[in-house]
Tab-separated table of C-alpha atoms in Angstrom:
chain	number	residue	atom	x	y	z
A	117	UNK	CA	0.000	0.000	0.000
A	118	UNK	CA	1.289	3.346	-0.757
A	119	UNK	CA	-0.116	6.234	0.901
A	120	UNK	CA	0.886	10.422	0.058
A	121	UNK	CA	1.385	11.955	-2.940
A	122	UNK	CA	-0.533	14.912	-4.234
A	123	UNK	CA	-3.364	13.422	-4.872
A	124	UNK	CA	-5.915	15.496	-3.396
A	125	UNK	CA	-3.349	18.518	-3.393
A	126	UNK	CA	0.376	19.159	-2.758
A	127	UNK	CA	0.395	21.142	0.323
A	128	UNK	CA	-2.510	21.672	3.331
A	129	UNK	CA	-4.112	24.346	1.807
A	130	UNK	CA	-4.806	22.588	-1.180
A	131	UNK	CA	-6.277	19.108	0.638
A	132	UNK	CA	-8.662	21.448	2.717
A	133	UNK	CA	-10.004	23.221	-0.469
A	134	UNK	CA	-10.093	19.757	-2.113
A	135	UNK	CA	-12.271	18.505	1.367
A	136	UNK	CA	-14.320	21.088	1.047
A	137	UNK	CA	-14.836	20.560	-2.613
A	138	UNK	CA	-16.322	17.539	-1.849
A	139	UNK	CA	-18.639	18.373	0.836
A	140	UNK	CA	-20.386	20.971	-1.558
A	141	UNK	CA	-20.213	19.347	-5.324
A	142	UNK	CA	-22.551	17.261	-6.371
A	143	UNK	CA	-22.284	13.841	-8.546
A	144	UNK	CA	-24.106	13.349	-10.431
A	145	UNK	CA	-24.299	9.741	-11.473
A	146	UNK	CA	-24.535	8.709	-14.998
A	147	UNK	CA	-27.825	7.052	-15.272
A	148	UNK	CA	-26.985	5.362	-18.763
A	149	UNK	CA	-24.119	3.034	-19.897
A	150	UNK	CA	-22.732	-0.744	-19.956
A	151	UNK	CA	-23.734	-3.479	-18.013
A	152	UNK	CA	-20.188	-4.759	-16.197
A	153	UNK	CA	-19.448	-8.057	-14.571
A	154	UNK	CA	-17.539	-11.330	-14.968
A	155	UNK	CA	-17.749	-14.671	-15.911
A	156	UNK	CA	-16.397	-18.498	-16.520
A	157	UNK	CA	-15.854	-17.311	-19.636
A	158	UNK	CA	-13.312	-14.663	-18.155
A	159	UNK	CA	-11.517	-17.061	-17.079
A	160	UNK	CA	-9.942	-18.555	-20.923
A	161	UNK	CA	-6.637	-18.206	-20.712
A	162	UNK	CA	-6.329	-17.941	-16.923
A	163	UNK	CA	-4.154	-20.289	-14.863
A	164	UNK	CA	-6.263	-21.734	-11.841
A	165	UNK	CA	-5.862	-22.200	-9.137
A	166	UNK	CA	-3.482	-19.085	-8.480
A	167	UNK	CA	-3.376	-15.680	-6.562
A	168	UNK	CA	-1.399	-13.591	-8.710
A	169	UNK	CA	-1.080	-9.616	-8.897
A	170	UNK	CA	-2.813	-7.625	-11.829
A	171	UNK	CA	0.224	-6.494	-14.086
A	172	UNK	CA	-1.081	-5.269	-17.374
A	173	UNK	CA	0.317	-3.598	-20.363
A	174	UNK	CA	-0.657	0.359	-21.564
A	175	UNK	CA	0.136	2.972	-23.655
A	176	UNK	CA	1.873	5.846	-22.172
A	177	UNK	CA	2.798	9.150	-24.016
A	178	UNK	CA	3.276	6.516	-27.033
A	179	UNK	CA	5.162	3.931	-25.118
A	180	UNK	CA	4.032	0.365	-25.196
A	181	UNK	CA	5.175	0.095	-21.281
A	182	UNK	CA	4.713	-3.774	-19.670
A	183	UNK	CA	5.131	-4.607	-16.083
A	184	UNK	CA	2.034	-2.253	-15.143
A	185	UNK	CA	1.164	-2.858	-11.653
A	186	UNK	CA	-2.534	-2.238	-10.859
A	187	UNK	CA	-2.746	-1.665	-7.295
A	188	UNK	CA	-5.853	-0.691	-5.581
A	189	UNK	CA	-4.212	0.296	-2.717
A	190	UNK	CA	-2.178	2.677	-3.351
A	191	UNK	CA	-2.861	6.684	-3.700
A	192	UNK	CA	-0.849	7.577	-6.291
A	193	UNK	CA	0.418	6.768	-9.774
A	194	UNK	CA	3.900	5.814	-9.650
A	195	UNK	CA	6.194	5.809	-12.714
A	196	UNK	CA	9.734	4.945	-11.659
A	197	UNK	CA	12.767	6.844	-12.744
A	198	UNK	CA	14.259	3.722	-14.791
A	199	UNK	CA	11.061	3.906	-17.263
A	200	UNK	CA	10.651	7.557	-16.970
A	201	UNK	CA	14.894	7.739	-18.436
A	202	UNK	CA	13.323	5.413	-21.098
A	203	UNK	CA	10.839	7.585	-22.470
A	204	UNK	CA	13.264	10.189	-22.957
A	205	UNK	CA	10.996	13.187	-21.757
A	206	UNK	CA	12.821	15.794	-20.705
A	207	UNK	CA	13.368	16.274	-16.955
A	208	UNK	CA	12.940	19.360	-16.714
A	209	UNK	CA	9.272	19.306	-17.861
A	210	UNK	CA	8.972	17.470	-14.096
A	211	UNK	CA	6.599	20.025	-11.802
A	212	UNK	CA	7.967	20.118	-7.897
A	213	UNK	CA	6.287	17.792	-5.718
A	214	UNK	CA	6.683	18.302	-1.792
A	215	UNK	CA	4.503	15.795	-0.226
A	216	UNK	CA	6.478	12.265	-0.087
A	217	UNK	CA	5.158	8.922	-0.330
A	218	UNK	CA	4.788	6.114	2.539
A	219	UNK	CA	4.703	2.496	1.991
A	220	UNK	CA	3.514	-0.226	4.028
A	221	UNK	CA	6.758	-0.121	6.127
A	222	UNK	CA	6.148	3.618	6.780
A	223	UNK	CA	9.451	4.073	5.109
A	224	UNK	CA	9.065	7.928	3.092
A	225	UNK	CA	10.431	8.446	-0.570
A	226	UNK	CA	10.132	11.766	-1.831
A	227	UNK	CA	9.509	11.966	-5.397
A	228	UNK	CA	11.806	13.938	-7.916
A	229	UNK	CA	8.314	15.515	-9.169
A	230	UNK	CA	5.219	14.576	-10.611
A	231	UNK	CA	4.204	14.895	-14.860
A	232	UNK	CA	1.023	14.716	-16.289
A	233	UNK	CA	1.355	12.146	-19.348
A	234	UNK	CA	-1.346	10.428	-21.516
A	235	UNK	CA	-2.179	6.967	-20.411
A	236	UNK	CA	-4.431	4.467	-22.978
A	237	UNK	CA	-5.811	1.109	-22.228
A	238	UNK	CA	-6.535	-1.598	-24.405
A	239	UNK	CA	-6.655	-0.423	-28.174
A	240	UNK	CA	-8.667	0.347	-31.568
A	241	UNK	CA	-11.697	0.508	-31.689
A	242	UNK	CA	-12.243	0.152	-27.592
A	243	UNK	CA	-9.690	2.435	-26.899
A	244	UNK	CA	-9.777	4.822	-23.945
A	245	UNK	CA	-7.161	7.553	-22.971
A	246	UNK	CA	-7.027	9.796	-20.119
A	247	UNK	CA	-4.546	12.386	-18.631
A	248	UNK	CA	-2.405	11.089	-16.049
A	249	UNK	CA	-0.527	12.441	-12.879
A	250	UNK	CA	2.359	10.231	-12.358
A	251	UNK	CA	4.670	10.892	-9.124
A	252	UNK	CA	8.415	10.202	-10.352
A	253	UNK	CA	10.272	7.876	-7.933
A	254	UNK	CA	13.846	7.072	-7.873
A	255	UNK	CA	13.546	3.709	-6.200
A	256	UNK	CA	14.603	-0.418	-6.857
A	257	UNK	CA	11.307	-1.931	-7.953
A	258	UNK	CA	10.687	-4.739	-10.267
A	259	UNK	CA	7.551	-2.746	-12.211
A	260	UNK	CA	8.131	0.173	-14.346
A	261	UNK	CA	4.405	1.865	-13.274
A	262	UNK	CA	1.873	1.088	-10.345
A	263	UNK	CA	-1.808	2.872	-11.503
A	264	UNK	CA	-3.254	3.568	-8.409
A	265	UNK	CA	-6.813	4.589	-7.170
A	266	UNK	CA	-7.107	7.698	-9.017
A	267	UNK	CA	-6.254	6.296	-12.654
A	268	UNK	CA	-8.343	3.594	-11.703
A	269	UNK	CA	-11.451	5.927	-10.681
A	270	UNK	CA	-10.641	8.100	-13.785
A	271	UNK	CA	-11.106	4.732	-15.959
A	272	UNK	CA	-14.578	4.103	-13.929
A	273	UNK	CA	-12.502	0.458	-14.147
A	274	UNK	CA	-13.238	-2.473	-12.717
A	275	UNK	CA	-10.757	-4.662	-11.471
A	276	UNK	CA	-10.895	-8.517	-10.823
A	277	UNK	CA	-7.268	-10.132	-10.107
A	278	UNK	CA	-9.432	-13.625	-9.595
A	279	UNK	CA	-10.224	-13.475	-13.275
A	280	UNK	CA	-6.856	-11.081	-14.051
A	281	UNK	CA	-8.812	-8.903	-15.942
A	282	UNK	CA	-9.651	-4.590	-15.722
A	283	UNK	CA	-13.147	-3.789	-17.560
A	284	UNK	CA	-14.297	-0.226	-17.957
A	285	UNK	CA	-16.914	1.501	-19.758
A	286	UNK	CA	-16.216	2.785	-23.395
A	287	UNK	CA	-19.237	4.606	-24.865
A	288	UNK	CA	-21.782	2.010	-24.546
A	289	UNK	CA	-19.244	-1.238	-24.578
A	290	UNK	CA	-17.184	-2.704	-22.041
A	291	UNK	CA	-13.186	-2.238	-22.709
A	292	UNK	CA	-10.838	-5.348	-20.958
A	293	UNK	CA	-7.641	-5.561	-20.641
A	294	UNK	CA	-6.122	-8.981	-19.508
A	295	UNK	CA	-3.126	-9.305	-16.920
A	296	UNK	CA	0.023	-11.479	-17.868
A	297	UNK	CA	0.670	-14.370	-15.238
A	298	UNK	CA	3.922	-14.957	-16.988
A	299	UNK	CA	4.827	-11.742	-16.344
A	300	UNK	CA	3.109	-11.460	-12.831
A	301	UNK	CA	5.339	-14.093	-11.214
A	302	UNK	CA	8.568	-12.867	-12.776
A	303	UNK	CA	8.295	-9.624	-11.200
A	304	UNK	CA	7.264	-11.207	-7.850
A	305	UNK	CA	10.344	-13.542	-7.799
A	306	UNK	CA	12.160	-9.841	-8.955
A	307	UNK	CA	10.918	-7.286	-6.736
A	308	UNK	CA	11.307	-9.892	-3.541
A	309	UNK	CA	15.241	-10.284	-4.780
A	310	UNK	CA	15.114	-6.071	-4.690
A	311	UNK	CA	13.562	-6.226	-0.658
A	312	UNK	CA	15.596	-8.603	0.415
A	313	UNK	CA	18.889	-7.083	-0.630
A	314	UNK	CA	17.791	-3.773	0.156
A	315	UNK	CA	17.126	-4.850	3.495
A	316	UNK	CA	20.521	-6.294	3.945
A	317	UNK	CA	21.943	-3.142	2.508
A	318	UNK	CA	20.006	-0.885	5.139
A	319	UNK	CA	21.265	-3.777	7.838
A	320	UNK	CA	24.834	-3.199	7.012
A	321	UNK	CA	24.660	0.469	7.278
A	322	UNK	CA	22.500	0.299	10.711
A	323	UNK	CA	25.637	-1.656	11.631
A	324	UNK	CA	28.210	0.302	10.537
A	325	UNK	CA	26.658	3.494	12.346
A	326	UNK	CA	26.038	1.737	15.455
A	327	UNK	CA	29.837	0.485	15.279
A	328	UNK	CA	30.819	4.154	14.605
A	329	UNK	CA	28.858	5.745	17.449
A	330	UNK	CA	29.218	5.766	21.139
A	331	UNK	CA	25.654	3.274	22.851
A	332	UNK	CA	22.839	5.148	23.170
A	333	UNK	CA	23.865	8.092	21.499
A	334	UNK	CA	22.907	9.894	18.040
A	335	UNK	CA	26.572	11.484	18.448
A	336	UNK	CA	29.290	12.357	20.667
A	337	UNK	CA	28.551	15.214	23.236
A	338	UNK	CA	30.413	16.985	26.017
A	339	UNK	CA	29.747	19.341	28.929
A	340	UNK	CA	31.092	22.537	28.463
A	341	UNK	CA	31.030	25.136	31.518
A	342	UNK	CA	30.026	28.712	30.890
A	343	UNK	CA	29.999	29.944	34.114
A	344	UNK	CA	33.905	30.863	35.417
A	345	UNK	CA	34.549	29.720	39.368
A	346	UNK	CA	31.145	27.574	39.022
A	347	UNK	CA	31.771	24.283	36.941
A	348	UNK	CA	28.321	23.035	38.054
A	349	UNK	CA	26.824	25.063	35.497
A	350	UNK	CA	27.262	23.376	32.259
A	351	UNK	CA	26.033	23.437	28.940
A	352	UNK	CA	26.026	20.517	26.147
A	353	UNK	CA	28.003	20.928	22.636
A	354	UNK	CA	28.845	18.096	20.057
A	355	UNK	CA	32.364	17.154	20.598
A	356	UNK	CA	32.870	16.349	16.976
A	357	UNK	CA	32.700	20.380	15.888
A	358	UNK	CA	35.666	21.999	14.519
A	359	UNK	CA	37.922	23.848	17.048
A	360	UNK	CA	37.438	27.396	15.537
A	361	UNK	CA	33.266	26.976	15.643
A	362	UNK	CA	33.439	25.336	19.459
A	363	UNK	CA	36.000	28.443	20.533
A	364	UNK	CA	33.143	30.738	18.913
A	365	UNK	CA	30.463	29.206	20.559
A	366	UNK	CA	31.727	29.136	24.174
A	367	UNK	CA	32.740	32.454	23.574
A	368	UNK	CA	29.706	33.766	22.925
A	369	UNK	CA	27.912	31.661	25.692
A	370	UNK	CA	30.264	32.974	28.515
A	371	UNK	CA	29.536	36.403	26.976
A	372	UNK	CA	26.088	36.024	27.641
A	373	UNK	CA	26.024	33.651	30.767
A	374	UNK	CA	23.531	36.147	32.175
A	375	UNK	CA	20.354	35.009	29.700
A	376	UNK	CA	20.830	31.486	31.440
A	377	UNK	CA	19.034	30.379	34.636
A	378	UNK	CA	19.571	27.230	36.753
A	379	UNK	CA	17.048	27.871	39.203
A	380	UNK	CA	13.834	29.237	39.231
A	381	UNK	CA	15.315	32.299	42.001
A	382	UNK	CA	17.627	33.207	38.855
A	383	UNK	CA	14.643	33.706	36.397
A	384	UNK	CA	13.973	37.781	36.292
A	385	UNK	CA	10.993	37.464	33.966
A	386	UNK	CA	10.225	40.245	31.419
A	387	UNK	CA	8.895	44.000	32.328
A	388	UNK	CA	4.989	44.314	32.023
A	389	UNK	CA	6.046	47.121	30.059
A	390	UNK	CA	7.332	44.766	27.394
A	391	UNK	CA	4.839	41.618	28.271
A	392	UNK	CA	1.425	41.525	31.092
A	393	UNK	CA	-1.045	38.513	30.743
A	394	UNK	CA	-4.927	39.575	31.483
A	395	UNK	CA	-7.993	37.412	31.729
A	396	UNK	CA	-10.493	39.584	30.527
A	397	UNK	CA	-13.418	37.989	32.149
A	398	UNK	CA	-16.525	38.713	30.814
A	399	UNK	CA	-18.839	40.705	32.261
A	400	UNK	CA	-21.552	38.779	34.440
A	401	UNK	CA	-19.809	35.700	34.937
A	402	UNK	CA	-20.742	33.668	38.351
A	403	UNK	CA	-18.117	33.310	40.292
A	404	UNK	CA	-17.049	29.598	41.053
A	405	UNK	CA	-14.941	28.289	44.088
A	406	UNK	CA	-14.169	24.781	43.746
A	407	UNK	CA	-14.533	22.477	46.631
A	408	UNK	CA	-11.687	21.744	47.996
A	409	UNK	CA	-10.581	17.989	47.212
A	410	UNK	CA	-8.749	15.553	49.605
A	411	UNK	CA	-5.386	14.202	48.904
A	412	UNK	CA	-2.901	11.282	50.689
A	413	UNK	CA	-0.812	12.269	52.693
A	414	UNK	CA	1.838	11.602	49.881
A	415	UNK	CA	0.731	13.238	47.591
A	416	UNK	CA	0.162	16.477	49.974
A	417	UNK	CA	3.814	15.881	50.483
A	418	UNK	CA	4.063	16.387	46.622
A	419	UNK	CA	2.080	19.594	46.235
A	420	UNK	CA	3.611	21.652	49.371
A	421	UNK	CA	6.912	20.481	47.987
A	422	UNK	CA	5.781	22.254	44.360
A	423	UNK	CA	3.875	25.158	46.383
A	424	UNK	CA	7.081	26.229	48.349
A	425	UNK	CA	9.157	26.405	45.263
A	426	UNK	CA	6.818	28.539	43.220
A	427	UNK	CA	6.645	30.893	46.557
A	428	UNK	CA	9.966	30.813	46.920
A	429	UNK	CA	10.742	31.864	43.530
A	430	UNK	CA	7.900	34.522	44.247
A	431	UNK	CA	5.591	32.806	41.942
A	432	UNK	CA	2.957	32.279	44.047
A	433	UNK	CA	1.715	34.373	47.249
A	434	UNK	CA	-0.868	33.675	49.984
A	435	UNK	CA	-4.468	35.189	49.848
A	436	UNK	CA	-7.777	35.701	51.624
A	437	UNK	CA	-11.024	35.773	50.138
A	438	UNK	CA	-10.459	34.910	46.307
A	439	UNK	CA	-13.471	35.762	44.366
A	440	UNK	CA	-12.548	32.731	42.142
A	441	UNK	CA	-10.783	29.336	43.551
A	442	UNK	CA	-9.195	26.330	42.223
A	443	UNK	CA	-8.266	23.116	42.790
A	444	UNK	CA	-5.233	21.161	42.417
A	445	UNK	CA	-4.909	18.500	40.174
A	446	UNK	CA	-2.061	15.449	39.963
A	447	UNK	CA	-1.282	13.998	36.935
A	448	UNK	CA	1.028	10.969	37.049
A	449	UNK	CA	4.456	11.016	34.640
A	450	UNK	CA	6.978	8.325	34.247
A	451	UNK	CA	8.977	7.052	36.931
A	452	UNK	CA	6.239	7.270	39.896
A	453	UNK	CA	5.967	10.936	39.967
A	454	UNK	CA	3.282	13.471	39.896
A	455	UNK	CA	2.748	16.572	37.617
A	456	UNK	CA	0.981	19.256	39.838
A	457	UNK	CA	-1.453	21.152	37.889
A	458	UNK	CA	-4.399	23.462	38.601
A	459	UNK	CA	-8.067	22.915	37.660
A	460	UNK	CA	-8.812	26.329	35.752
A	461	UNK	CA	-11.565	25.073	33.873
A	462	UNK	CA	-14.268	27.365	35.195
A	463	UNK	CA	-12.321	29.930	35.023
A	464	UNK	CA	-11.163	29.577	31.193
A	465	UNK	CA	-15.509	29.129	30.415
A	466	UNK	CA	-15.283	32.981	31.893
A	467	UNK	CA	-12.579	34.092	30.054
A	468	UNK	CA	-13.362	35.177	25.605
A	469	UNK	CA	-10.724	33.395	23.553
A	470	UNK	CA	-7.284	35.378	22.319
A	471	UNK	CA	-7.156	34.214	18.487
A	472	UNK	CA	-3.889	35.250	17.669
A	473	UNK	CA	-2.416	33.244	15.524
A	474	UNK	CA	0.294	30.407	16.651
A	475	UNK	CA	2.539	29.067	14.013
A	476	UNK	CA	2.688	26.134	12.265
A	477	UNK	CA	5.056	23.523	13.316
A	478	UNK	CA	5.925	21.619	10.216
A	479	UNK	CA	6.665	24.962	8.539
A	480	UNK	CA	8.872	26.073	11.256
A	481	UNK	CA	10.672	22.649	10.706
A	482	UNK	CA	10.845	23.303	6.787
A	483	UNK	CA	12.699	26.605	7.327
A	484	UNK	CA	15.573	24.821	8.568
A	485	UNK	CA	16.484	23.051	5.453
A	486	UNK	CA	19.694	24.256	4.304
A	487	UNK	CA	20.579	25.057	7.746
A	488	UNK	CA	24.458	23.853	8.820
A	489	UNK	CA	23.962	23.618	12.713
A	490	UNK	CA	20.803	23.513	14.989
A	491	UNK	CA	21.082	24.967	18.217
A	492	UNK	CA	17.958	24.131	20.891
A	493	UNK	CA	17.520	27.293	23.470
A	494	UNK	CA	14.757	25.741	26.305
A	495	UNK	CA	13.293	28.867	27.842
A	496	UNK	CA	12.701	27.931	31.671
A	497	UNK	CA	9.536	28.062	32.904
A	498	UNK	CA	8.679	30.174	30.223
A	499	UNK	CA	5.196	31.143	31.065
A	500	UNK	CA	6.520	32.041	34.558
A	501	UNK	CA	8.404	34.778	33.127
A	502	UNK	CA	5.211	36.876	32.105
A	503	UNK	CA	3.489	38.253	34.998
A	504	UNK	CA	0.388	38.111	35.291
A	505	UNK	CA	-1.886	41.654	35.716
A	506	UNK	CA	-2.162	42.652	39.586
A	507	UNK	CA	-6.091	42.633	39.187
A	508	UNK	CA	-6.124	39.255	37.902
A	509	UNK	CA	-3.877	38.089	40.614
A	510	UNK	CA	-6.493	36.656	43.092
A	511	UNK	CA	-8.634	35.230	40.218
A	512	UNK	CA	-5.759	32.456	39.475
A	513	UNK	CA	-6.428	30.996	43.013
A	514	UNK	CA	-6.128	27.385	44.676
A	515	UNK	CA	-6.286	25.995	47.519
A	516	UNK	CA	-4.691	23.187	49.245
A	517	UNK	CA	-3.932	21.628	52.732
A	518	UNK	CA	-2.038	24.581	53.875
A	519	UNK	CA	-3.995	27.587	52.630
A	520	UNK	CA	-4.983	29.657	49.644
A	521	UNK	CA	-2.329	30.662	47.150
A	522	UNK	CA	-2.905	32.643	44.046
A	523	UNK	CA	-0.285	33.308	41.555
A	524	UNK	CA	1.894	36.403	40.545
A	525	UNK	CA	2.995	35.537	37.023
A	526	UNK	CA	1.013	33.706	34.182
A	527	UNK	CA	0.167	29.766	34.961
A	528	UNK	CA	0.152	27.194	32.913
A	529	UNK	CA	-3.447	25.838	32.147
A	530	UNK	CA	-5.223	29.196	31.636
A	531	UNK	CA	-7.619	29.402	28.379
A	532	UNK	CA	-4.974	32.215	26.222
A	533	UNK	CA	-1.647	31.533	28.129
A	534	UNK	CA	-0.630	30.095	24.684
A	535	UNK	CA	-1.358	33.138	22.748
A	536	UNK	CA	0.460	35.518	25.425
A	537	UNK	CA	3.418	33.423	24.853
A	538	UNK	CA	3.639	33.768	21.091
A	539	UNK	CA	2.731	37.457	21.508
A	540	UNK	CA	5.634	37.645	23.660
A	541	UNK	CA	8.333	35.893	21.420
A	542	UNK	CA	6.859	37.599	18.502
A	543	UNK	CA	7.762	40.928	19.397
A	544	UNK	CA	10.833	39.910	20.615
A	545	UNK	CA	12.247	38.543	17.392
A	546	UNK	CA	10.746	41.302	15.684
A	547	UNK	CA	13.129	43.911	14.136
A	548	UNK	CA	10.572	46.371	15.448
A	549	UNK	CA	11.124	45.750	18.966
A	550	UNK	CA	14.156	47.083	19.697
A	551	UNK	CA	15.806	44.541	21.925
A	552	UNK	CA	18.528	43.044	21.957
């Protein structure tokens, strides 16, 4: 099964308008046409008993091409490179083609582009031709084309591989074309010869990287400390970079030790000037304080333990009579611990919803093509570094065991903490902001 290609459109723009397409058009069903089904006497020239593929001769752009795979499962028409270098069409007549393919592995091939080229089954007088977009693969395969679903659709064909046999509708006949078993089992015994050494080939060079590498690691790292007279505080750099870039780069990090934090006392946060999260609750909301819930006594161990950090780092502060109150919530993570987390769902039903717009991940990841190095900067706590209005302060209450705590800077869990964020390290990558 092969799964991808650009099908219903190239890019995610293009599949939503094809989606939506197809929630609105109509199809309208032809009414009028040939009666198709099959037979015994489909079966002449058949081999039985057997379970072969469908591979099929057909015309392309003039090209008597055998070794046709018809597969039903598979998305896309695939003409491989071999064939393509056959027909001697001129490569640059190719249109760019960024979504890959995915077989049944899951293993991706991206496709040197995609052609439109003219594709006729059977011939005179019950011939039939239709344009056809064929993705362009540079990969081993025994077949020189695989017609997928959408050639097979644009036939209105019928396939049988029982009876080895395609039918589709030509005017008011029925068009066949007949599959070659001869043919068929050849390229089975070929294309399992292509697997199998490919998968030795990949085996060897799993190997030989695994030989190559340190266990358990993509590549060789090292600390590096960037903080003179403390060698606690450490950073992590490949140890395989050249000695001028590393020199560079520790440079610059001592430089600018200040920017890093190892504890959440060290974290500054940004002005309100710059950066100031507000809730904006709507007018004539009820107020809701949430009954307070009972823990263990472990896990009240946990959240005191989390509650005198955040006060110590002067996240959090003691109050008396919140208009709006909380309750804590544990969620379990790996290794027997416990994520401490705050129930602000009534809260986030007060508050209208911030639709500024987030980015999109995948692009992010596609502007780094080209890119020599990638360098990963984790922001700590990087909601806790926006505060959070001073009239909104007691509405981001909770309670637990030992009192009534509200925080000073923006929580995690509220309803537009997200969009505050990306507000925040929009304007600070902005050329308009001034900072450096």
């Amino acid at each position: 099964m092969i799964s991808g290609g650009s099908t219903d459109g190239d890019s995610h723009r293009a599949r939503r308008a094809h989606y939506r397409s197809l929630e609105t058009y109509d199809v309208e069903v032809c009414k009028t046409g040939p009666l198709i089904h099959f037979g015994p006497q489909d079966l002449a020239g058949v081999s039985t008993p057997h379970d072969d593929a469908l591979v099929i001769r057909a015309t392309i752009a003039n090209y008597n091409v055998g070794r046709v795979f018809v597969d039903t499962g598979s998305s896309v028409n695939v003409l491989y490179k071999e064939a393509f270098a056959q027909m001697q069409i001129d490569r640059h007549e190719l249109r760019p083609m960024s979504t890959a393919l995915f077989g049944f592995s899951g293993h991706e091939e991206q496709p040197l582009g995609q052609i439109n080229l003219p594709l006729s089954l059977l011939g005179e007088p019950l011939r039939r031709t239709r344009s056809v977009t064929f993705a362009v693969v540079d990969a081993p395969s025994s077949y020189n084309v695989i017609l997928g679903r959408p050639t097979l659709s644009a036939f209105q064909a019928v396939v049988s591989t029982f009876y080895q046999k395609i039918k589709f509708p030509v005017a008011y006949q029925v068009g066949m074309v007949s599959g070659d078993q001869g043919t068929t089992r050849s390229c089975y015994v070929d294309v399992v010869q292509v697997g199998h050494k490919r998968a030795r080939t990949i085996q060897n060079e799993v190997q030989t990287l695994h030989e190559a590498s340190p266990p358990g690691h993509a590549c060789p790292k090292e600390e590096v400390p960037i903080v003179p007279g403390k060698p606690e505080r450490v950073t992590q750099m490949a140890s395989d970079l050249p000695p001028e870039l590393k020199k560079a780069l520790v440079e610059s990090l001592t430089h600018n030790r200040d920017v890093f934090a190892w504890a959440p006392q060290e974290v500054n946060g940004v002005s309100p000037d710059l950066m100031e999260h507000r809730l904006n609750i709507l007018p004539g909301s009820r107020l809701v304080r949430q009954k307070k819930r009972n823990f263990s006594p472990a896990q009240n161990l946990v959240i005191w333990e989390e509650v005198d950090k955040l006060k110590d780092a002067g996240h959090t502060r003691e109050v008396q009579f919140p208009p709006w109150l909380a309750n804590v919530v544990l969620v379990p993570k790996p290794g027997n611990k416990w994520r401490v987390c705050i129930d602000f769902r009534d809260l986030n039903k007060a508050c209208p919803k911030d639709c500024y717009p987030l980015p999109r991940i995948d692009q992010l990841i596609d502007s780094t093509t080209g890119c020599e190095f990638i360098c990963m900067l984790d922001a700590y706590q990087g909601y806790h570094q926006i505060p959070l209005a001073v009239e909104d302060q007691e509405k981001v209450s909770f309670i637990t065991v030992d009192g009534t705590f509200c925080y000073t800077v923006m929580p995690f869990g509220l309803k537009n903490a997200g969009a505050t964020y990306q507000r925040l390290m929009d304007k600070i990558s902005s050329n308009k902001s001034g900072i450096t």
